[in-house]
PDB file of C-alpha atoms in Angstrom:
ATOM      1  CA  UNK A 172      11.754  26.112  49.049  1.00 83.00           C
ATOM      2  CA  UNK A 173      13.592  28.826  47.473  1.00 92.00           C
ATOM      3  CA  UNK A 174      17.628  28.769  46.773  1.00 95.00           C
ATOM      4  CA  UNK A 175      19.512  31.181  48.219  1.00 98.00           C
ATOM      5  CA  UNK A 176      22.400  33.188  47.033  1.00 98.00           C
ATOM      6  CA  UNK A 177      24.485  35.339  49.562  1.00 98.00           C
ATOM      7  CA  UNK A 178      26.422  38.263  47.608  1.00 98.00           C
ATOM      8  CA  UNK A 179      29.360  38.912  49.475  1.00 98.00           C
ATOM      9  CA  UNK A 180      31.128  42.122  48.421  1.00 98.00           C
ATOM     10  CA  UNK A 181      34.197  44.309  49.288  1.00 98.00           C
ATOM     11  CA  UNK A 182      33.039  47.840  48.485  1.00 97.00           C
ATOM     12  CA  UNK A 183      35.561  50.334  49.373  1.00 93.00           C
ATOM     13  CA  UNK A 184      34.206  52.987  47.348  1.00 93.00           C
ATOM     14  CA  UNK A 185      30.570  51.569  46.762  1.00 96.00           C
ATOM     15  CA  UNK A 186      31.054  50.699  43.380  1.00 97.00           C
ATOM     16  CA  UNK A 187      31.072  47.023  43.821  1.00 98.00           C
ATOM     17  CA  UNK A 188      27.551  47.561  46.198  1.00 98.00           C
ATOM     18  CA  UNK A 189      26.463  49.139  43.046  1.00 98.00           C
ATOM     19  CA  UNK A 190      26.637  46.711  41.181  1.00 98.00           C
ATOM     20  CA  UNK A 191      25.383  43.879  43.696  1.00 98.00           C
ATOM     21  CA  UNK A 192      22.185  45.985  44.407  1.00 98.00           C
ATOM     22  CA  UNK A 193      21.457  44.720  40.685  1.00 98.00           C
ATOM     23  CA  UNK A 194      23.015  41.497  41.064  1.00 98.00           C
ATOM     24  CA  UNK A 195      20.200  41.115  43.754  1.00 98.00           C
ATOM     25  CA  UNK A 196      17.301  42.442  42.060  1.00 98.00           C
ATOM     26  CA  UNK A 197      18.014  39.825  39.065  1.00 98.00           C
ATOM     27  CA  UNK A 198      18.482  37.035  41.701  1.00 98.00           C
ATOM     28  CA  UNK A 199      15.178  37.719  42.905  1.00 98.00           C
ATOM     29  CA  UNK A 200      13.342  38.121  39.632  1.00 98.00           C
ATOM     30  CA  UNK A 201      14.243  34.538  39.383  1.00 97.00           C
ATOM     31  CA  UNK A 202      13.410  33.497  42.547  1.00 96.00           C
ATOM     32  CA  UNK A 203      15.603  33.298  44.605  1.00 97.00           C
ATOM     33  CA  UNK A 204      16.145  34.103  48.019  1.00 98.00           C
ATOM     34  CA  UNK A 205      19.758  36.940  48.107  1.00 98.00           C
ATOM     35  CA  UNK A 206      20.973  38.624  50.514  1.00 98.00           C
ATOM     36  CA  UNK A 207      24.373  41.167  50.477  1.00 98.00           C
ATOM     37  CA  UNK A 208      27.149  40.377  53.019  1.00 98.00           C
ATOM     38  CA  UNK A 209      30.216  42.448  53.028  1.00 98.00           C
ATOM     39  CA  UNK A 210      33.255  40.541  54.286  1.00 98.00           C
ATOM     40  CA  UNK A 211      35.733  42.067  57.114  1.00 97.00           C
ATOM     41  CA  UNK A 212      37.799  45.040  56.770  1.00 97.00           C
ATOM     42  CA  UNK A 213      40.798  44.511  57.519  1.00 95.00           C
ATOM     43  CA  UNK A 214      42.629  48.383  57.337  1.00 95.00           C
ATOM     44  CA  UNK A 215      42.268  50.756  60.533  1.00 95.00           C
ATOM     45  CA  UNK A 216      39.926  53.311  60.989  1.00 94.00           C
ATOM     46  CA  UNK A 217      42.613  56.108  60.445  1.00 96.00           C
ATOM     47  CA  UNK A 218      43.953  53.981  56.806  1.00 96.00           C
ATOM     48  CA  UNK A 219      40.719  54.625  55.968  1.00 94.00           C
ATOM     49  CA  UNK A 220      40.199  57.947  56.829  1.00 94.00           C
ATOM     50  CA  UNK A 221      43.126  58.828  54.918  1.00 93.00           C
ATOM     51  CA  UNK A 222      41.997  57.418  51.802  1.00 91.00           C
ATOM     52  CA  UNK A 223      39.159  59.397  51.899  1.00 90.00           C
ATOM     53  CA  UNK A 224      36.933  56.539  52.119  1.00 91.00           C
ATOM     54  CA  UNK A 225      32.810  56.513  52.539  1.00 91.00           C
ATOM     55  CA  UNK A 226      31.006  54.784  55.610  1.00 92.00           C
ATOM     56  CA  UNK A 227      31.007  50.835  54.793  1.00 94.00           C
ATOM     57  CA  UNK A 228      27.165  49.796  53.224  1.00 94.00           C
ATOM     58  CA  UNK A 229      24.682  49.353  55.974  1.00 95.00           C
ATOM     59  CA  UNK A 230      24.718  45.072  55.319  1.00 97.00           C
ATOM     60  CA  UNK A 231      25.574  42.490  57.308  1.00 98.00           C
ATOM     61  CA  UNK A 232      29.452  41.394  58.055  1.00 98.00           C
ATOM     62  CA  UNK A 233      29.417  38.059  57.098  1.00 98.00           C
ATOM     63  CA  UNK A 234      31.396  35.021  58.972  1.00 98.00           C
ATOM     64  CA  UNK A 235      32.641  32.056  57.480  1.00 98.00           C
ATOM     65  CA  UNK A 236      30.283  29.908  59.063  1.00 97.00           C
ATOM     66  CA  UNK A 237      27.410  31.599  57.464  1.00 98.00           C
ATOM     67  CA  UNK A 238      28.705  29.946  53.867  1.00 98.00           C
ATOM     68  CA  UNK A 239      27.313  26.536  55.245  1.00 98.00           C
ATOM     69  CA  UNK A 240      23.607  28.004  54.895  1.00 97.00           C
ATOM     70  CA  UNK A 241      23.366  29.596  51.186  1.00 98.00           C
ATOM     71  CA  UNK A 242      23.037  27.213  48.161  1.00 98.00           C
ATOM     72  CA  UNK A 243      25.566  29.176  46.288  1.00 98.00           C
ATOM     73  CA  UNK A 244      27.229  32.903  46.383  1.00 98.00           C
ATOM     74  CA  UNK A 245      28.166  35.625  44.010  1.00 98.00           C
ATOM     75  CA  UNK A 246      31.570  37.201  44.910  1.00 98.00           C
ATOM     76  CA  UNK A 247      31.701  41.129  44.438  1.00 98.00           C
ATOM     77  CA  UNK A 248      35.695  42.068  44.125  1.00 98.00           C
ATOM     78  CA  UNK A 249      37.387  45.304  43.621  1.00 97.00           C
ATOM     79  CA  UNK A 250      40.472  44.346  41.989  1.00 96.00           C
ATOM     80  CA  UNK A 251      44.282  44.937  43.600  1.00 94.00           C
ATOM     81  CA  UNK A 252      47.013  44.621  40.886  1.00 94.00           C
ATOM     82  CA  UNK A 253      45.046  42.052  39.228  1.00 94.00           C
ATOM     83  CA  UNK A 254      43.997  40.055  41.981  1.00 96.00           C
ATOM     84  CA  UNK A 255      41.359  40.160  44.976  1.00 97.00           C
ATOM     85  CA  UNK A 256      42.088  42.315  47.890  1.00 97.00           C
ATOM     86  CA  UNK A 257      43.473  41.413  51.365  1.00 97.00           C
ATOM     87  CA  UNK A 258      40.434  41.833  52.671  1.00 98.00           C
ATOM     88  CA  UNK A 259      38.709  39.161  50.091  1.00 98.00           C
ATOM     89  CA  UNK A 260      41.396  36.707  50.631  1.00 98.00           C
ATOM     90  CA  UNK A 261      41.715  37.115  54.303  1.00 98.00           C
ATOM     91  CA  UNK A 262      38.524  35.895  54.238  1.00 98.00           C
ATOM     92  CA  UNK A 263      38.288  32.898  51.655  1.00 98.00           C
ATOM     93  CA  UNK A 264      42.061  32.123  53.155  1.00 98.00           C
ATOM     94  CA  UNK A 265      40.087  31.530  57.036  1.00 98.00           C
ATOM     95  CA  UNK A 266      37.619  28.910  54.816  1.00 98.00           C
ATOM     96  CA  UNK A 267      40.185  25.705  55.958  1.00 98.00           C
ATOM     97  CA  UNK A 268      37.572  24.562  58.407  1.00 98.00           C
ATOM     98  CA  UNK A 269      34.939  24.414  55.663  1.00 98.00           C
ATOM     99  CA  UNK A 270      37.606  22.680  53.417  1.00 98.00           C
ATOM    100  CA  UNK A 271      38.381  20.096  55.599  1.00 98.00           C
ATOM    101  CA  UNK A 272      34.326  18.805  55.760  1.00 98.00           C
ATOM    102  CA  UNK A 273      33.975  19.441  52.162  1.00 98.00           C
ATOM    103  CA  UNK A 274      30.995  21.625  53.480  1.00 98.00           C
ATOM    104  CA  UNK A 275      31.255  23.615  50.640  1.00 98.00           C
ATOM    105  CA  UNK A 276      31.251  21.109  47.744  1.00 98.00           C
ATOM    106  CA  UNK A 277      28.769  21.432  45.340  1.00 97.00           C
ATOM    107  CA  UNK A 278      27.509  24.779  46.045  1.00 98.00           C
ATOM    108  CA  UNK A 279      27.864  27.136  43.156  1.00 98.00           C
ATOM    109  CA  UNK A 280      29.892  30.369  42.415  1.00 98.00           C
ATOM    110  CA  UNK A 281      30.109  33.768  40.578  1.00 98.00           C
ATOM    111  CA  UNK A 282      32.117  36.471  40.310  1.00 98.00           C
ATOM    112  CA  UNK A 283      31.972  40.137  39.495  1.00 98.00           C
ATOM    113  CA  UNK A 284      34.608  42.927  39.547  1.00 97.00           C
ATOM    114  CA  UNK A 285      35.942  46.692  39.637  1.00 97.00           C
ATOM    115  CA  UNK A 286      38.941  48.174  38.275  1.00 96.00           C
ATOM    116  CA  UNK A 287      40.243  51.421  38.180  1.00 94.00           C
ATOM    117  CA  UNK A 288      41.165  50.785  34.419  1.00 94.00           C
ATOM    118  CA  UNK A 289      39.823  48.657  31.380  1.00 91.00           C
ATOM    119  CA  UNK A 290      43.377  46.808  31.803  1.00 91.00           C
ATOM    120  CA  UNK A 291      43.162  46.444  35.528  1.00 94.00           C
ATOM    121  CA  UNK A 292      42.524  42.977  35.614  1.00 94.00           C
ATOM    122  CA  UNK A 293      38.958  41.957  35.563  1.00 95.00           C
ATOM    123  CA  UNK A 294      39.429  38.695  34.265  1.00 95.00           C
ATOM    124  CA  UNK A 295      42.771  38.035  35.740  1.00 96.00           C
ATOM    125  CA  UNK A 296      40.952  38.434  39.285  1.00 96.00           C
ATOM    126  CA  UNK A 297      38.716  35.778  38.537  1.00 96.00           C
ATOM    127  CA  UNK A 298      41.149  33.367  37.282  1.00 95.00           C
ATOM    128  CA  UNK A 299      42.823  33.729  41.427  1.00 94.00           C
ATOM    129  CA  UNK A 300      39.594  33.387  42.736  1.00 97.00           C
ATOM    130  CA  UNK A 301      38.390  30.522  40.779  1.00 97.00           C
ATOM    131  CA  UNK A 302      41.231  28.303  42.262  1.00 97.00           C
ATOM    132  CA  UNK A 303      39.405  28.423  45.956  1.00 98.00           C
ATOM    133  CA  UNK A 304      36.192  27.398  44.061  1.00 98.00           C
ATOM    134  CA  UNK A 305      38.138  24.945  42.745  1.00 98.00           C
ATOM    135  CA  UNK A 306      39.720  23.494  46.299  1.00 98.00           C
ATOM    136  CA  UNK A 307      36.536  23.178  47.502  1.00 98.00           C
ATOM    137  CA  UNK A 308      35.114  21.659  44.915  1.00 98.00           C
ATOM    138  CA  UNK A 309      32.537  24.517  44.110  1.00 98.00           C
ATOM    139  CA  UNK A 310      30.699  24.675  40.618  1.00 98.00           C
ATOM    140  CA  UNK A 311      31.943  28.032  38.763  1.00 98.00           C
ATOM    141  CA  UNK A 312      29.216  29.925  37.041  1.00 98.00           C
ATOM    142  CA  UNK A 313      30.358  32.125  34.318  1.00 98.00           C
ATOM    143  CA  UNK A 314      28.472  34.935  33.176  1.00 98.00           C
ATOM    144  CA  UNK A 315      29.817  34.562  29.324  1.00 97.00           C
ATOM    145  CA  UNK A 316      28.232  36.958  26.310  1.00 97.00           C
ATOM    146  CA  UNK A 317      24.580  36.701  27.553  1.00 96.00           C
ATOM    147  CA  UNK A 318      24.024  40.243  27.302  1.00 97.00           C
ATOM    148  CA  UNK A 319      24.635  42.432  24.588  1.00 96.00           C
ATOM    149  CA  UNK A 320      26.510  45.181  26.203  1.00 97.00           C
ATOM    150  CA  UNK A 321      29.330  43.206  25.802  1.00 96.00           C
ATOM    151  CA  UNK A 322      29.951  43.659  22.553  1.00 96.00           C
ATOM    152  CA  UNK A 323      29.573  47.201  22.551  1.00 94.00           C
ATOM    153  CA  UNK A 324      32.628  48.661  21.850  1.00 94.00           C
ATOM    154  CA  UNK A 325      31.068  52.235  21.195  1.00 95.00           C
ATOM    155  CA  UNK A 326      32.153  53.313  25.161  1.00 95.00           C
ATOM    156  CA  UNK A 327      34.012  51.816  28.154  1.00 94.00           C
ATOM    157  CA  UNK A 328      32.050  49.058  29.612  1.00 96.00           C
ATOM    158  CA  UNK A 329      32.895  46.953  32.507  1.00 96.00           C
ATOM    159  CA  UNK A 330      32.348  43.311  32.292  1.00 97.00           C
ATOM    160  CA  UNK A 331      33.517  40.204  30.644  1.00 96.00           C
ATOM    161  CA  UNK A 332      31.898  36.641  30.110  1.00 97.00           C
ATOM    162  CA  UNK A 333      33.326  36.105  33.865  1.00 97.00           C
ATOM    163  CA  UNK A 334      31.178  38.610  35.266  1.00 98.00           C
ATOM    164  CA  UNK A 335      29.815  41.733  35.222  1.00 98.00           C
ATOM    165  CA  UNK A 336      32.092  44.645  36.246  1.00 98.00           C
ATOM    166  CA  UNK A 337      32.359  48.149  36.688  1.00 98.00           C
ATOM    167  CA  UNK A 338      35.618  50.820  35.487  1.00 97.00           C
ATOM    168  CA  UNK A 339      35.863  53.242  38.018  1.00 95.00           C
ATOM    169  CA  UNK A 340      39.220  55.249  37.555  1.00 93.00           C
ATOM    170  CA  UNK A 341      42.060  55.914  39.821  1.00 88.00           C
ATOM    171  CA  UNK A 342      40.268  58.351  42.154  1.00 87.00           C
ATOM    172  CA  UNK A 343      36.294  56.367  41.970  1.00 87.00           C
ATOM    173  CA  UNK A 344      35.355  58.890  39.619  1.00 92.00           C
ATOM    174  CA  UNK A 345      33.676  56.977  37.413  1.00 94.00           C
ATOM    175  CA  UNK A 346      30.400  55.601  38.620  1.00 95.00           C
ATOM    176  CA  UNK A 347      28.751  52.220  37.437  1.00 97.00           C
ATOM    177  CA  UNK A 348      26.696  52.872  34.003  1.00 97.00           C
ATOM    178  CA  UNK A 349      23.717  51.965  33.134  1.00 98.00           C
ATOM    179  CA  UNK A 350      24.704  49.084  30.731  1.00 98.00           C
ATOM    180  CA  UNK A 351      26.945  47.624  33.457  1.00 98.00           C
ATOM    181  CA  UNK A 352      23.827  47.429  35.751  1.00 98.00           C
ATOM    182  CA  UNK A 353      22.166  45.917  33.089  1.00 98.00           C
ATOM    183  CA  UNK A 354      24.599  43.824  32.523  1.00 98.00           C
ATOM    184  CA  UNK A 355      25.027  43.052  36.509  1.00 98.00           C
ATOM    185  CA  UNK A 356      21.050  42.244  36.476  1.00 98.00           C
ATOM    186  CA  UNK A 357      21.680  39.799  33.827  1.00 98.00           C
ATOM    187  CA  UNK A 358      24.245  37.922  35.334  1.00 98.00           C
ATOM    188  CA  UNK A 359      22.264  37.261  38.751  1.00 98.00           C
ATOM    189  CA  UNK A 360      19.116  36.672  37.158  1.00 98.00           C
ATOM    190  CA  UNK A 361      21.137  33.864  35.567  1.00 98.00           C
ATOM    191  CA  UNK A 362      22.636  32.665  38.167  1.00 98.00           C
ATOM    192  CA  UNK A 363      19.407  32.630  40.039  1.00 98.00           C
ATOM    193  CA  UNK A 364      17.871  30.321  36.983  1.00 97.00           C
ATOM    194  CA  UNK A 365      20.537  27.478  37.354  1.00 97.00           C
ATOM    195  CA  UNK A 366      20.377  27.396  41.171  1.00 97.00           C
ATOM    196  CA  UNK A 367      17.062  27.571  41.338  1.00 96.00           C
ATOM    197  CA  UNK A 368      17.008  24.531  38.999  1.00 96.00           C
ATOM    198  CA  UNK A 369      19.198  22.801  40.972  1.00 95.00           C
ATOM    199  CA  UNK A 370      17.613  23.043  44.048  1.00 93.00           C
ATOM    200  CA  UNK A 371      14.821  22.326  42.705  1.00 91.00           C
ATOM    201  CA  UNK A 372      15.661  18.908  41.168  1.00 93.00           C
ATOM    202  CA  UNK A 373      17.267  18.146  44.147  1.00 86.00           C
ATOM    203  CA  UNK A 374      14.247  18.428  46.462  1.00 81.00           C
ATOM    204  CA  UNK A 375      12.001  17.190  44.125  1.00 79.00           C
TER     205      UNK A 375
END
């Protein structure tokens, strides 16, 4: 039986979708079973009206009890003064239940991110996140230097070895590059390979 991977993104703008369009197709070239979840919104129609914002990806919302059925998940966050938003922690924060059977434990984790900046705090999101991972006693997959973009310092490229990442300026401007897709691809096709291996030994 295949693993499977739920991507679970908050995409105001779409460039966190983006990126987990790629995350998916590199999941499934190794594999695995992915689907893309978006998590709650938690602003008002007219909030987001006034910030100009696009209709919400056509994916699923997701609940918390879905997390019981995926063998691990790959978190897409748009970073909020170096953290995740509400709307990502509103969710992980309504994850008690979950905590309390340990029905969580041992499934494994990723991350990836957008900033408005190449300061904005890619890596500082995933150090807040990692602490829920952490509570529920989650395995943390890094992404590290497995792909070269990321040590290309010849243009601004999103991405660190915590996960693959997008810079998207103040005003979503800036869309996702080619090298961060690339780089996006890599990191669930990864990810795919060590769940998939896992799974695998444990059905065997």
């Amino acid at each position: 039986m295949a693993a499977k991977v739920y991507i679970i993104i908050y995409s105001l703008y779409h460039h966190i979708y983006t990126l987990a369009q790629e995350v998916q197709k590199g999941l499934q070239a190794s594999g695995v079973d992915a689907k893309i979840f978006q998590v709650p919104e938690t602003l008002s129609d007219e909030i987001l009206t006034k910030m100009h914002a696009p209709a919400k990806p056509e994916v699923p919302v997701i609940t918390v009890k879905d997390l019981t059925e995926a063998d691990g998940f790959l978190f897409g966050i748009p970073t909020r003064f170096g953290a995740m938003p509400a709307q990502i922690k509103a969710f992980l924060d309504a994850t008690g239940g979950l905590w309390a059977s340990g029905a969580l434990a041992g499934k494994f984790a990723g991350t990836f991110f957008s900033t408005a900046s190449q300061h904005g705090g890619q890596e500082t999101t995933a150090f807040t996140t990692v602490t829920y991972f952490a509570h529920h006693g989650m395995v943390y997959v890094p992404l590290g230097f497995s792909s070269p973009h990321l040590f290309d310092n010849s243009e601004v490229v999103g991405g660190s070895a915590w996960g693959a990442g997008t810079i998207a300026n103040g005003d979503g401007s800036r869309q996702v590059t080619q090298k961060e897709l690339e780089i996006a691809h890599t990191q669930g096709e990864n990810f795919g390979k060590i769940i998939s291996t896992y799974v695998k030994g444990k059905t065997a």
